[in-house]
Amino acid sequence: MRFRALNYTLVTLVALFALGGCTDPVDAFLDSYDTRIHETCECVPILALTDSPAECYKKLGVTPTERECVHTAVGKDKAALDALECRSDAEEAFVNCISGLQSCDLDGYGDCNDAYDIRTGGCPDVPDSIENNINKCLD
């Protein structure tokens, strides 16, 4: 009977993971970050010193190589994973904010950015060495 309950629990956990019940904090952060970059490039490609949204996104979007690099930089560090999970929520809130703007309102974009800064200010810190490596990955 105990084996059957354990087997059911394992099957349930595997199913939840396969259906997206568990999201890797690094992937969640990078997905949210990449979406913010895409939305920002649609509105203000000048921030990337480019002529078009497509060129901006190509320059600033997260590549598979950068994604792998960030995964390596973070590893299994709990403090970094917790911080990225919090930052992921801030990225999503930022995207929701700029998506609701009318015709690329730069003042509104600034307000969204200010709210993002406040929200990330409440996040735990990524250890400095890991933060530096993440920044190198995304440069």
Coordinates of N, CA, C and O in Angstrom, one line a residue:
M1 N 0.8 -1.2 0.0 CA 0.0 0.0 0.0 C 0.9 1.3 0.0 O 0.6 2.2 -0.7
R2 N 1.9 1.2 0.8 CA 2.8 2.4 0.8 C 3.5 2.7 -0.5 O 3.6 3.8 -0.9
F3 N 3.9 1.6 -1.2 CA 4.5 1.7 -2.5 C 3.5 2.4 -3.5 O 3.9 3.2 -4.3
R4 N 2.2 2.0 -3.5 CA 1.2 2.5 -4.4 C 1.1 4.0 -4.2 O 1.0 4.8 -5.1
A5 N 1.0 4.4 -2.9 CA 0.9 5.9 -2.6 C 2.1 6.6 -3.0 O 2.0 7.7 -3.6
L6 N 3.3 6.1 -2.8 CA 4.6 6.7 -3.3 C 4.6 6.8 -4.8 O 4.9 7.8 -5.4
N7 N 4.2 5.7 -5.5 CA 4.1 5.7 -6.9 C 3.2 6.8 -7.5 O 3.5 7.5 -8.4
Y8 N 2.0 6.9 -6.8 CA 1.0 7.9 -7.2 C 1.6 9.3 -7.1 O 1.4 10.2 -7.9
T9 N 2.3 9.5 -5.9 CA 2.9 10.8 -5.7 C 3.9 11.2 -6.7 O 4.0 12.3 -7.3
L10 N 4.8 10.2 -7.1 CA 5.8 10.4 -8.1 C 5.2 10.7 -9.5 O 5.6 11.6 -10.2
V11 N 4.1 10.0 -9.8 CA 3.5 10.2 -11.1 C 2.8 11.6 -11.1 O 2.9 12.3 -12.1
T12 N 2.2 12.0 -10.0 CA 1.6 13.3 -9.9 C 2.7 14.4 -10.1 O 2.5 15.4 -10.8
L13 N 3.8 14.3 -9.4 CA 4.9 15.3 -9.5 C 5.4 15.3 -10.9 O 5.7 16.4 -11.4
V14 N 5.6 14.2 -11.6 CA 6.2 14.2 -12.9 C 5.2 14.9 -13.8 O 5.5 15.7 -14.7
A15 N 3.9 14.6 -13.7 CA 2.8 15.2 -14.5 C 2.8 16.7 -14.3 O 2.7 17.5 -15.3
L16 N 2.9 17.2 -13.1 CA 2.9 18.6 -12.8 C 4.1 19.3 -13.4 O 4.0 20.3 -14.0
F17 N 5.2 18.6 -13.3 CA 6.4 19.2 -13.9 C 6.3 19.3 -15.5 O 6.6 20.3 -16.1
A18 N 5.8 18.2 -16.0 CA 5.6 18.1 -17.5 C 4.6 19.1 -18.0 O 4.8 19.7 -19.1
L19 N 3.6 19.4 -17.2 CA 2.6 20.4 -17.6 C 3.0 21.8 -17.2 O 2.2 22.7 -17.4
G20 N 4.1 22.0 -16.7 CA 4.6 23.4 -16.4 C 4.3 23.8 -14.9 O 4.3 24.9 -14.6
G21 N 3.9 22.8 -14.1 CA 3.7 23.1 -12.7 C 4.9 23.6 -12.0 O 4.8 24.3 -11.0
C22 N 6.0 23.3 -12.5 CA 7.3 23.8 -11.8 C 8.1 24.5 -12.9 O 8.3 24.0 -14.0
T23 N 8.4 25.8 -12.6 CA 9.1 26.6 -13.6 C 10.5 26.9 -13.0 O 10.6 27.3 -11.9
D24 N 11.5 26.7 -13.8 CA 12.8 27.0 -13.4 C 12.9 28.5 -13.3 O 12.6 29.2 -14.2
P25 N 13.4 29.0 -12.1 CA 13.5 30.4 -11.9 C 14.4 31.1 -12.9 O 14.1 32.3 -13.3
V26 N 15.4 30.5 -13.4 CA 16.3 31.1 -14.4 C 15.6 31.3 -15.7 O 15.6 32.4 -16.3
D27 N 14.9 30.2 -16.1 CA 14.1 30.3 -17.4 C 13.0 31.3 -17.3 O 12.7 32.1 -18.2
A28 N 12.3 31.3 -16.1 CA 11.2 32.3 -15.9 C 11.7 33.7 -16.0 O 11.1 34.6 -16.6
F29 N 12.9 34.0 -15.3 CA 13.5 35.3 -15.4 C 13.8 35.7 -16.8 O 13.5 36.8 -17.3
L30 N 14.6 34.8 -17.5 CA 15.0 35.1 -18.8 C 13.9 35.3 -19.8 O 13.9 36.1 -20.7
D31 N 12.8 34.5 -19.6 CA 11.6 34.6 -20.5 C 11.0 36.0 -20.3 O 10.7 36.7 -21.2
S32 N 10.8 36.4 -19.0 CA 10.3 37.7 -18.7 C 11.1 38.8 -19.2 O 10.7 39.8 -19.7
Y33 N 12.4 38.7 -18.9 CA 13.4 39.7 -19.4 C 13.4 39.9 -20.9 O 13.3 41.0 -21.4
D34 N 13.4 38.7 -21.6 CA 13.3 38.8 -23.0 C 12.1 39.4 -23.6 O 12.1 40.2 -24.5
T35 N 10.9 39.1 -22.9 CA 9.7 39.8 -23.3 C 9.7 41.3 -23.1 O 9.3 42.1 -23.9
R36 N 10.3 41.7 -22.0 CA 10.5 43.1 -21.7 C 11.3 43.8 -22.8 O 11.0 44.9 -23.3
I37 N 12.4 43.1 -23.2 CA 13.3 43.7 -24.2 C 12.5 43.8 -25.5 O 12.6 44.8 -26.2
H38 N 11.7 42.8 -25.9 CA 10.9 42.8 -27.1 C 9.9 43.9 -27.1 O 9.9 44.7 -28.1
E39 N 9.2 44.1 -26.0 CA 8.2 45.2 -25.9 C 8.9 46.5 -25.9 O 8.4 47.5 -26.5
T40 N 10.0 46.7 -25.3 CA 10.8 47.9 -25.3 C 11.3 48.3 -26.7 O 11.1 49.4 -27.1
C41 N 11.8 47.3 -27.4 CA 12.2 47.5 -28.7 C 11.1 47.9 -29.7 O 11.3 48.7 -30.6
E42 N 9.9 47.4 -29.4 CA 8.8 47.8 -30.3 C 8.5 49.2 -30.1 O 8.0 49.9 -31.0
C43 N 8.7 49.7 -28.9 CA 8.3 51.1 -28.6 C 9.5 52.1 -28.8 O 9.3 53.1 -29.3
V44 N 10.6 51.7 -28.3 CA 11.7 52.7 -28.3 C 13.1 52.0 -28.7 O 14.0 51.9 -27.9
P45 N 13.2 51.7 -30.0 CA 14.4 51.1 -30.4 C 15.6 52.0 -30.3 O 16.7 51.6 -30.3
I46 N 15.3 53.3 -30.2 CA 16.4 54.2 -30.0 C 17.3 54.0 -28.8 O 18.4 54.3 -28.7
L47 N 16.6 53.3 -27.8 CA 17.4 52.9 -26.6 C 18.5 52.0 -26.8 O 19.5 52.0 -26.1
A48 N 18.4 51.3 -27.9 CA 19.5 50.3 -28.3 C 20.4 50.9 -29.4 O 21.2 50.2 -29.9
L49 N 20.1 52.2 -29.7 CA 20.9 52.8 -30.8 C 20.7 52.0 -32.1 O 21.7 51.8 -32.8
T50 N 19.5 51.6 -32.4 CA 19.2 50.9 -33.6 C 18.1 51.6 -34.4 O 17.5 52.5 -33.9
D51 N 18.0 51.2 -35.6 CA 17.0 51.9 -36.5 C 15.6 51.3 -36.5 O 14.7 51.9 -36.9
S52 N 15.5 50.0 -36.1 CA 14.2 49.3 -36.1 C 14.0 48.4 -34.9 O 15.0 48.0 -34.3
P53 N 12.8 48.1 -34.6 CA 12.5 47.2 -33.5 C 13.2 45.8 -33.7 O 13.7 45.2 -32.8
A54 N 13.2 45.3 -35.0 CA 13.8 44.0 -35.2 C 15.3 44.0 -35.0 O 15.9 43.1 -34.4
E55 N 16.0 45.1 -35.4 CA 17.4 45.3 -35.1 C 17.7 45.4 -33.6 O 18.6 44.8 -33.1
C56 N 16.8 46.1 -33.0 CA 17.0 46.3 -31.5 C 16.9 45.0 -30.8 O 17.7 44.6 -30.0
Y57 N 15.8 44.2 -31.1 CA 15.6 42.9 -30.5 C 16.8 41.9 -30.8 O 17.2 41.2 -29.9
K58 N 17.3 42.0 -32.0 CA 18.4 41.1 -32.4 C 19.6 41.5 -31.6 O 20.3 40.6 -31.1
K59 N 19.8 42.7 -31.3 CA 20.9 43.2 -30.5 C 20.8 42.9 -29.0 O 21.7 42.5 -28.4
L60 N 19.6 43.0 -28.5 CA 19.4 42.9 -27.0 C 18.6 41.7 -26.6 O 18.7 41.4 -25.4
G61 N 18.0 40.9 -27.4 CA 17.2 39.8 -27.0 C 18.1 38.7 -26.5 O 19.3 38.6 -26.8
V62 N 17.6 37.8 -25.7 CA 18.3 36.7 -25.1 C 18.5 35.6 -26.1 O 17.5 35.0 -26.6
T63 N 19.8 35.2 -26.4 CA 20.1 34.1 -27.3 C 20.2 32.8 -26.5 O 20.4 32.8 -25.3
P64 N 20.1 31.7 -27.2 CA 20.3 30.4 -26.5 C 21.6 30.3 -25.8 O 21.7 29.7 -24.7
T65 N 22.7 30.9 -26.4 CA 24.0 30.8 -25.8 C 24.0 31.6 -24.5 O 24.6 31.2 -23.5
E66 N 23.4 32.8 -24.5 CA 23.3 33.6 -23.3 C 22.5 32.9 -22.2 O 22.8 32.9 -21.1
R67 N 21.4 32.3 -22.6 CA 20.5 31.5 -21.7 C 21.4 30.4 -21.0 O 21.3 30.3 -19.8
E68 N 22.1 29.7 -21.8 CA 23.0 28.6 -21.2 C 24.0 29.2 -20.3 O 24.3 28.7 -19.2
C69 N 24.6 30.3 -20.7 CA 25.6 31.0 -19.8 C 25.0 31.4 -18.5 O 25.6 31.2 -17.4
V70 N 23.8 31.9 -18.5 CA 23.1 32.4 -17.2 C 22.8 31.1 -16.4 O 23.1 31.2 -15.2
H71 N 22.4 30.1 -17.0 CA 22.1 28.8 -16.2 C 23.4 28.4 -15.5 O 23.4 28.0 -14.4
T72 N 24.5 28.4 -16.3 CA 25.8 28.0 -15.7 C 26.2 29.0 -14.6 O 26.7 28.5 -13.5
A73 N 26.0 30.2 -14.8 CA 26.4 31.2 -13.8 C 25.7 31.1 -12.5 O 26.2 31.2 -11.4
V74 N 24.4 30.8 -12.6 CA 23.5 30.7 -11.4 C 23.7 29.3 -10.7 O 23.8 29.2 -9.5
G75 N 23.8 28.3 -11.6 CA 23.9 26.9 -11.0 C 22.7 26.6 -10.1 O 21.5 26.9 -10.4
K76 N 23.0 26.1 -8.9 CA 21.9 25.8 -7.9 C 22.0 26.7 -6.7 O 21.5 26.4 -5.7
D77 N 22.6 27.9 -6.9 CA 22.7 28.8 -5.8 C 21.3 29.3 -5.4 O 20.6 30.0 -6.1
K78 N 20.9 29.0 -4.1 CA 19.6 29.3 -3.7 C 19.3 30.8 -3.6 O 18.3 31.3 -4.0
A79 N 20.3 31.6 -3.1 CA 20.1 33.0 -3.0 C 19.9 33.6 -4.4 O 19.0 34.5 -4.6
A80 N 20.6 33.2 -5.4 CA 20.5 33.7 -6.8 C 19.1 33.3 -7.3 O 18.5 34.1 -8.0
L81 N 18.7 32.0 -7.1 CA 17.5 31.5 -7.6 C 16.3 32.3 -7.0 O 15.4 32.7 -7.7
D82 N 16.4 32.6 -5.7 CA 15.3 33.3 -5.1 C 15.2 34.8 -5.6 O 14.2 35.3 -5.9
A83 N 16.4 35.4 -5.8 CA 16.4 36.7 -6.4 C 15.9 36.8 -7.8 O 15.1 37.7 -8.1
L84 N 16.3 35.8 -8.6 CA 15.8 35.8 -10.0 C 14.3 35.5 -10.0 O 13.6 36.1 -10.9
E85 N 13.8 34.8 -9.1 CA 12.3 34.5 -9.1 C 11.6 35.9 -8.8 O 10.6 36.2 -9.4
C86 N 12.1 36.6 -7.8 CA 11.5 37.9 -7.5 C 11.7 38.9 -8.7 O 10.7 39.6 -9.1
R87 N 12.8 38.9 -9.3 CA 13.0 39.8 -10.5 C 12.1 39.4 -11.7 O 11.7 40.2 -12.4
S88 N 11.9 38.1 -11.8 CA 11.0 37.6 -12.8 C 9.6 38.2 -12.7 O 9.0 38.7 -13.6
D89 N 9.1 38.3 -11.4 CA 7.8 38.9 -11.2 C 7.8 40.4 -11.5 O 6.9 40.9 -12.1
A90 N 9.0 41.0 -11.2 CA 9.1 42.5 -11.5 C 9.1 42.7 -13.1 O 8.5 43.6 -13.6
E91 N 9.8 41.8 -13.8 CA 9.9 41.9 -15.2 C 8.5 41.7 -15.8 O 8.1 42.5 -16.7
E92 N 7.7 40.8 -15.3 CA 6.3 40.6 -15.8 C 5.5 41.8 -15.5 O 4.7 42.2 -16.4
A93 N 5.6 42.4 -14.3 CA 4.8 43.6 -14.0 C 5.2 44.7 -14.9 O 4.4 45.5 -15.4
F94 N 6.5 44.8 -15.3 CA 7.0 45.9 -16.2 C 6.4 45.7 -17.6 O 5.9 46.6 -18.2
V95 N 6.4 44.4 -18.1 CA 5.8 44.2 -19.4 C 4.3 44.5 -19.4 O 3.8 45.1 -20.3
N96 N 3.6 44.1 -18.3 CA 2.2 44.5 -18.2 C 2.0 46.0 -18.3 O 1.0 46.5 -18.9
C97 N 2.9 46.7 -17.6 CA 2.8 48.1 -17.5 C 3.0 48.8 -18.9 O 2.2 49.6 -19.4
I98 N 4.1 48.4 -19.6 CA 4.3 49.0 -20.9 C 3.4 48.5 -22.0 O 3.1 49.3 -22.9
S99 N 2.9 47.3 -21.8 CA 1.9 46.8 -22.8 C 0.6 47.6 -22.7 O -0.1 47.7 -23.7
G100 N 0.3 48.2 -21.6 CA -0.9 49.0 -21.5 C -0.8 50.5 -21.9 O -1.7 51.2 -21.8
L101 N 0.4 50.9 -22.3 CA 0.6 52.3 -22.7 C 0.0 52.5 -24.1 O 0.0 51.7 -24.9
Q102 N -0.4 53.7 -24.3 CA -0.9 54.2 -25.5 C 0.3 54.7 -26.4 O 1.0 55.5 -26.0
S103 N 0.4 54.1 -27.6 CA 1.4 54.6 -28.6 C 2.7 55.0 -28.1 O 3.2 56.1 -28.3
C104 N 3.4 54.1 -27.4 CA 4.7 54.3 -26.9 C 4.9 55.6 -26.2 O 5.8 56.4 -26.5
D105 N 4.2 55.8 -25.2 CA 4.2 57.0 -24.3 C 5.5 56.9 -23.5 O 5.6 56.1 -22.6
L106 N 6.5 57.8 -23.9 CA 7.8 57.7 -23.2 C 7.7 58.1 -21.7 O 8.4 57.6 -20.9
D107 N 6.8 59.1 -21.4 CA 6.6 59.4 -20.0 C 6.0 58.2 -19.2 O 6.4 57.9 -18.1
G108 N 5.1 57.5 -19.8 CA 4.5 56.3 -19.2 C 5.5 55.2 -19.1 O 5.6 54.5 -18.1
Y109 N 6.4 55.1 -20.1 CA 7.5 54.1 -20.0 C 8.4 54.4 -18.8 O 8.8 53.5 -18.1
G110 N 8.7 55.7 -18.6 CA 9.5 56.1 -17.5 C 8.8 55.8 -16.2 O 9.5 55.3 -15.2
D111 N 7.5 55.9 -16.1 CA 6.8 55.6 -14.9 C 6.8 54.1 -14.7 O 7.0 53.6 -13.5
C112 N 6.7 53.3 -15.7 CA 6.8 51.8 -15.6 C 8.2 51.4 -15.1 O 8.3 50.5 -14.3
N113 N 9.2 52.1 -15.6 CA 10.6 51.8 -15.2 C 10.8 52.2 -13.8 O 11.5 51.4 -13.0
D114 N 10.2 53.3 -13.3 CA 10.3 53.7 -11.9 C 9.7 52.6 -11.0 O 10.2 52.2 -10.0
A115 N 8.5 52.1 -11.4 CA 7.8 51.1 -10.6 C 8.6 49.8 -10.6 O 8.7 49.1 -9.6
Y116 N 9.3 49.5 -11.7 CA 10.1 48.3 -11.8 C 11.3 48.4 -10.9 O 11.6 47.5 -10.1
D117 N 11.9 49.6 -10.8 CA 13.0 49.8 -9.9 C 12.6 49.7 -8.4 O 13.3 49.1 -7.6
I118 N 11.4 50.2 -8.1 CA 10.9 50.0 -6.7 C 10.7 48.5 -6.4 O 11.1 48.0 -5.4
R119 N 10.1 47.9 -7.4 CA 9.7 46.4 -7.2 C 11.0 45.6 -7.0 O 11.1 44.7 -6.2
T120 N 12.0 45.8 -7.9 CA 13.2 45.0 -7.8 C 14.0 45.4 -6.6 O 14.8 44.6 -6.1
G121 N 13.8 46.6 -6.1 CA 14.5 47.1 -4.9 C 14.1 46.2 -3.7 O 14.9 46.1 -2.7
G122 N 12.9 45.6 -3.7 CA 12.5 44.7 -2.7 C 12.9 43.3 -2.8 O 12.6 42.5 -2.0
C123 N 13.6 43.0 -3.9 CA 14.1 41.6 -4.2 C 15.4 41.3 -3.4 O 16.2 42.3 -3.2
P124 N 15.6 40.1 -3.0 CA 16.9 39.7 -2.4 C 18.0 39.9 -3.4 O 17.7 39.9 -4.7
D125 N 19.2 40.1 -2.9 CA 20.3 40.3 -3.8 C 20.8 39.0 -4.4 O 20.8 38.0 -3.7
V126 N 21.3 39.1 -5.6 CA 22.0 38.0 -6.2 C 23.5 38.2 -5.7 O 24.0 39.3 -5.7
P127 N 24.1 37.1 -5.2 CA 25.5 37.3 -4.8 C 26.3 38.0 -5.9 O 26.2 37.7 -7.1
D128 N 27.2 38.9 -5.5 CA 28.0 39.7 -6.4 C 28.7 39.0 -7.5 O 28.6 39.3 -8.7
S129 N 29.3 37.9 -7.2 CA 30.1 37.1 -8.2 C 29.1 36.6 -9.2 O 29.4 36.5 -10.4
I130 N 28.0 36.1 -8.8 CA 27.0 35.5 -9.7 C 26.4 36.6 -10.6 O 26.2 36.5 -11.8
E131 N 26.1 37.7 -9.9 CA 25.5 38.9 -10.7 C 26.4 39.4 -11.8 O 26.0 39.6 -12.9
N132 N 27.7 39.5 -11.4 CA 28.7 39.9 -12.4 C 28.8 38.9 -13.6 O 28.9 39.3 -14.8
N133 N 28.7 37.6 -13.3 CA 28.7 36.6 -14.4 C 27.4 36.7 -15.2 O 27.5 36.5 -16.4
I134 N 26.3 36.9 -14.6 CA 25.0 37.1 -15.3 C 25.1 38.3 -16.3 O 24.8 38.2 -17.4
N135 N 25.7 39.4 -15.7 CA 25.8 40.6 -16.6 C 26.7 40.3 -17.8 O 26.5 40.8 -18.9
K136 N 27.8 39.6 -17.5 CA 28.7 39.2 -18.6 C 28.0 38.4 -19.7 O 28.2 38.5 -20.9
C137 N 27.1 37.5 -19.2 CA 26.4 36.6 -20.1 C 25.5 37.4 -21.0 O 25.3 37.1 -22.2
L138 N 24.8 38.4 -20.4 CA 23.8 39.2 -21.2 C 24.4 40.5 -21.8 O 23.6 41.2 -22.4
D139 N 25.7 40.7 -21.8 CA 26.3 41.8 -22.5 C 26.3 41.6 -24.0 O 26.4 40.6 -24.5

